[in-house]
Amino acid sequence: MKKATFILLLTAFMTINSYSQQMTPTKLGEMLEAISDSIISTKTQWRFIIKNTPFITIADSTHNRMRIMSPIADSNKLNEELKTASLMANFHTALDVKYAISDNVLWSVYIHPLKELTEDQLLDAVSQVYYAKVNFGTTFSSTSLVFPGKKPKKKEEQPKKPKQLIDKM
């Protein structure tokens, strides 16, 4: 009986705690404004610049989704080797972000449920989108973590250190 009571109380606490921590489009916009060099926003879409890198963030509270993305290249100009390397990176080195093609643009993109997104996850996501973009064509990495299966070819191709993207944080 004690174990069942504990589980019930823990579940109740986690539920209450998770509702009080929900990310909203308003909070998301405020955070993006605080970390960006410049920003143009609507209630559910933000176009911003960090370190001369363009980003777009879209939030949909009705469907509980959000995405942060940055354009990398015209996908029509990519050779098959780069496209294959991008797919391999999605498994080994891109981690929480992915390389994706939409409307003939190759993007670095992070997609997540909106309500469950934490402030730390948001900051990490922006960093990973940035590093996946700048490391495209070399290490294809979004952090210094690499899952086994693909080792970097040269020492000078090691990814730039993550989390140095935003000096304000």
Short mmCIF file of C-alpha atoms in Angstrom, two decimals:
data_model
loop_
_atom_site.label_atom_id
_atom_site.label_comp_id
_atom_site.label_asym_id
_atom_site.label_seq_id
_atom_site.Cartn_x
_atom_site.Cartn_y
_atom_site.Cartn_z
CA MET A 1 0.00 0.00 0.00
CA LYS A 2 2.83 2.41 0.78
CA LYS A 3 4.39 1.85 -2.64
CA ALA A 4 1.08 2.55 -4.41
CA THR A 5 0.59 5.76 -2.39
CA PHE A 6 4.13 6.88 -3.19
CA ILE A 7 3.63 6.24 -6.91
CA LEU A 8 0.32 8.10 -6.86
CA LEU A 9 1.87 11.12 -5.09
CA LEU A 10 4.89 11.10 -7.40
CA THR A 11 2.65 10.99 -10.47
CA ALA A 12 0.52 13.86 -9.12
CA PHE A 13 3.64 15.94 -8.38
CA MET A 14 5.09 15.29 -11.84
CA THR A 15 1.80 16.20 -13.50
CA ILE A 16 1.43 19.45 -11.56
CA ASN A 17 5.11 20.28 -12.08
CA SER A 18 4.98 19.59 -15.81
CA TYR A 19 1.94 21.84 -16.28
CA SER A 20 3.60 24.70 -14.45
CA GLN A 21 6.68 24.37 -16.66
CA GLN A 22 4.92 24.33 -20.05
CA MET A 23 6.49 26.19 -22.91
CA THR A 24 4.13 28.58 -24.68
CA PRO A 25 4.57 30.58 -27.88
CA THR A 26 4.84 33.74 -25.76
CA LYS A 27 7.60 32.31 -23.57
CA LEU A 28 9.36 30.85 -26.61
CA GLY A 29 9.32 34.25 -28.32
CA GLU A 30 10.65 36.00 -25.23
CA MET A 31 13.54 33.55 -24.98
CA LEU A 32 14.39 33.82 -28.69
CA GLU A 33 14.31 37.61 -28.44
CA ALA A 34 16.71 37.49 -25.49
CA ILE A 35 19.31 35.35 -27.31
CA SER A 36 19.09 36.77 -30.83
CA ASP A 37 21.07 39.59 -32.37
CA SER A 38 17.97 40.71 -34.26
CA ILE A 39 14.46 39.28 -34.57
CA ILE A 40 11.24 39.72 -36.52
CA SER A 41 8.26 37.97 -35.00
CA THR A 42 4.60 37.19 -35.15
CA LYS A 43 2.73 35.32 -32.44
CA THR A 44 3.86 31.91 -33.75
CA GLN A 45 6.83 32.54 -36.04
CA TRP A 46 10.20 34.11 -35.42
CA ARG A 47 12.92 34.96 -37.92
CA PHE A 48 16.12 35.85 -36.15
CA ILE A 49 19.87 36.14 -36.54
CA ILE A 50 22.58 34.85 -34.21
CA LYS A 51 26.22 35.35 -35.19
CA ASN A 52 25.22 36.19 -38.79
CA THR A 53 23.27 32.94 -39.05
CA PRO A 54 19.59 33.09 -39.99
CA PHE A 55 17.06 31.00 -38.05
CA ILE A 56 13.33 30.43 -38.31
CA THR A 57 11.24 29.10 -35.44
CA ILE A 58 7.62 28.09 -35.83
CA ALA A 59 5.27 27.11 -32.98
CA ASP A 60 1.85 25.49 -33.17
CA SER A 61 0.23 25.22 -29.74
CA THR A 62 -2.92 23.58 -31.18
CA HIS A 63 -0.87 20.59 -32.36
CA ASN A 64 1.81 20.92 -29.63
CA ARG A 65 4.72 21.18 -32.07
CA MET A 66 7.58 23.55 -32.70
CA ARG A 67 10.62 23.63 -34.91
CA ILE A 68 13.82 25.61 -35.09
CA MET A 69 15.62 25.61 -38.41
CA SER A 70 18.38 27.26 -40.37
CA PRO A 71 18.90 27.08 -44.14
CA ILE A 72 22.16 25.53 -45.32
CA ALA A 73 22.17 25.24 -49.11
CA ASP A 74 20.19 24.85 -52.32
CA SER A 75 19.50 21.11 -52.28
CA ASN A 76 19.64 20.95 -56.09
CA LYS A 77 23.34 21.83 -55.90
CA LEU A 78 24.24 19.01 -53.50
CA ASN A 79 25.90 15.93 -54.92
CA GLU A 80 24.84 12.43 -53.87
CA GLU A 81 27.89 12.07 -51.62
CA LEU A 82 26.82 15.07 -49.51
CA LYS A 83 23.21 13.88 -49.37
CA THR A 84 24.34 10.43 -48.21
CA ALA A 85 26.71 11.96 -45.66
CA SER A 86 23.80 14.04 -44.32
CA LEU A 87 21.67 10.93 -43.84
CA MET A 88 24.55 9.16 -42.06
CA ALA A 89 25.03 12.22 -39.86
CA ASN A 90 21.37 12.06 -38.85
CA PHE A 91 22.22 8.72 -37.26
CA HIS A 92 25.70 9.40 -35.85
CA THR A 93 26.58 13.05 -35.34
CA ALA A 94 23.58 15.36 -35.80
CA LEU A 95 22.01 14.11 -32.55
CA ASP A 96 18.85 16.11 -31.71
CA VAL A 97 18.82 18.03 -34.98
CA LYS A 98 18.43 16.57 -38.43
CA TYR A 99 19.38 17.50 -41.94
CA ALA A 100 16.23 17.77 -44.03
CA ILE A 101 15.20 18.97 -47.47
CA SER A 102 12.08 21.04 -48.08
CA ASP A 103 11.28 23.34 -51.02
CA ASN A 104 14.72 22.67 -52.55
CA VAL A 105 16.52 23.90 -49.42
CA LEU A 106 18.70 21.78 -47.16
CA TRP A 107 17.95 22.70 -43.54
CA SER A 108 19.35 22.02 -40.13
CA VAL A 109 16.18 21.45 -38.10
CA TYR A 110 15.11 20.64 -34.55
CA ILE A 111 11.52 19.46 -34.03
CA HIS A 112 9.97 18.95 -30.59
CA PRO A 113 6.63 19.01 -28.74
CA LEU A 114 6.07 22.62 -27.67
CA LYS A 115 4.56 22.21 -24.18
CA GLU A 116 7.22 19.74 -23.05
CA LEU A 117 10.14 21.89 -24.25
CA THR A 118 12.24 23.21 -21.39
CA GLU A 119 14.26 26.41 -21.37
CA ASP A 120 17.52 24.42 -21.34
CA GLN A 121 16.34 22.28 -24.25
CA LEU A 122 15.50 25.39 -26.24
CA LEU A 123 18.95 26.89 -25.72
CA ASP A 124 20.59 23.56 -26.56
CA ALA A 125 18.41 23.19 -29.66
CA VAL A 126 19.44 26.60 -31.02
CA SER A 127 23.08 25.69 -30.42
CA GLN A 128 22.70 22.32 -32.16
CA VAL A 129 20.92 23.83 -35.17
CA TYR A 130 23.74 26.35 -35.47
CA TYR A 131 26.55 23.79 -35.22
CA ALA A 132 24.90 21.31 -37.59
CA LYS A 133 24.76 24.15 -40.12
CA VAL A 134 28.35 25.38 -39.72
CA ASN A 135 29.74 21.82 -39.62
CA PHE A 136 27.87 20.70 -42.74
CA GLY A 137 30.34 19.29 -45.25
CA THR A 138 33.03 18.58 -42.65
CA THR A 139 32.06 16.73 -39.47
CA PHE A 140 28.28 17.10 -39.92
CA SER A 141 28.02 17.38 -36.14
CA SER A 142 25.78 19.38 -33.84
CA THR A 143 27.76 18.72 -30.64
CA SER A 144 31.06 17.14 -29.70
CA LEU A 145 29.25 13.85 -28.99
CA VAL A 146 29.45 11.22 -31.73
CA PHE A 147 27.62 7.91 -31.65
CA PRO A 148 29.81 4.94 -32.62
CA GLY A 149 30.02 3.94 -36.22
CA LYS A 150 31.59 6.98 -37.81
CA LYS A 151 34.88 8.47 -36.78
CA PRO A 152 36.05 11.89 -37.94
CA LYS A 153 38.63 11.65 -40.73
CA LYS A 154 41.09 14.37 -39.70
CA LYS A 155 42.00 16.14 -36.50
CA GLU A 156 41.24 19.56 -38.01
CA GLU A 157 37.71 18.38 -38.84
CA GLN A 158 36.72 18.09 -35.18
CA PRO A 159 33.49 20.02 -34.51
CA LYS A 160 33.59 23.46 -33.04
CA LYS A 161 32.82 23.42 -29.36
CA PRO A 162 29.07 23.58 -28.75
CA LYS A 163 27.35 26.08 -26.48
CA GLN A 164 29.72 28.89 -27.51
CA LEU A 165 27.11 30.04 -29.98
CA ILE A 166 25.41 32.50 -27.70
CA ASP A 167 27.61 34.69 -25.55
CA LYS A 168 24.54 36.08 -23.76
CA MET A 169 23.66 32.76 -22.11
#
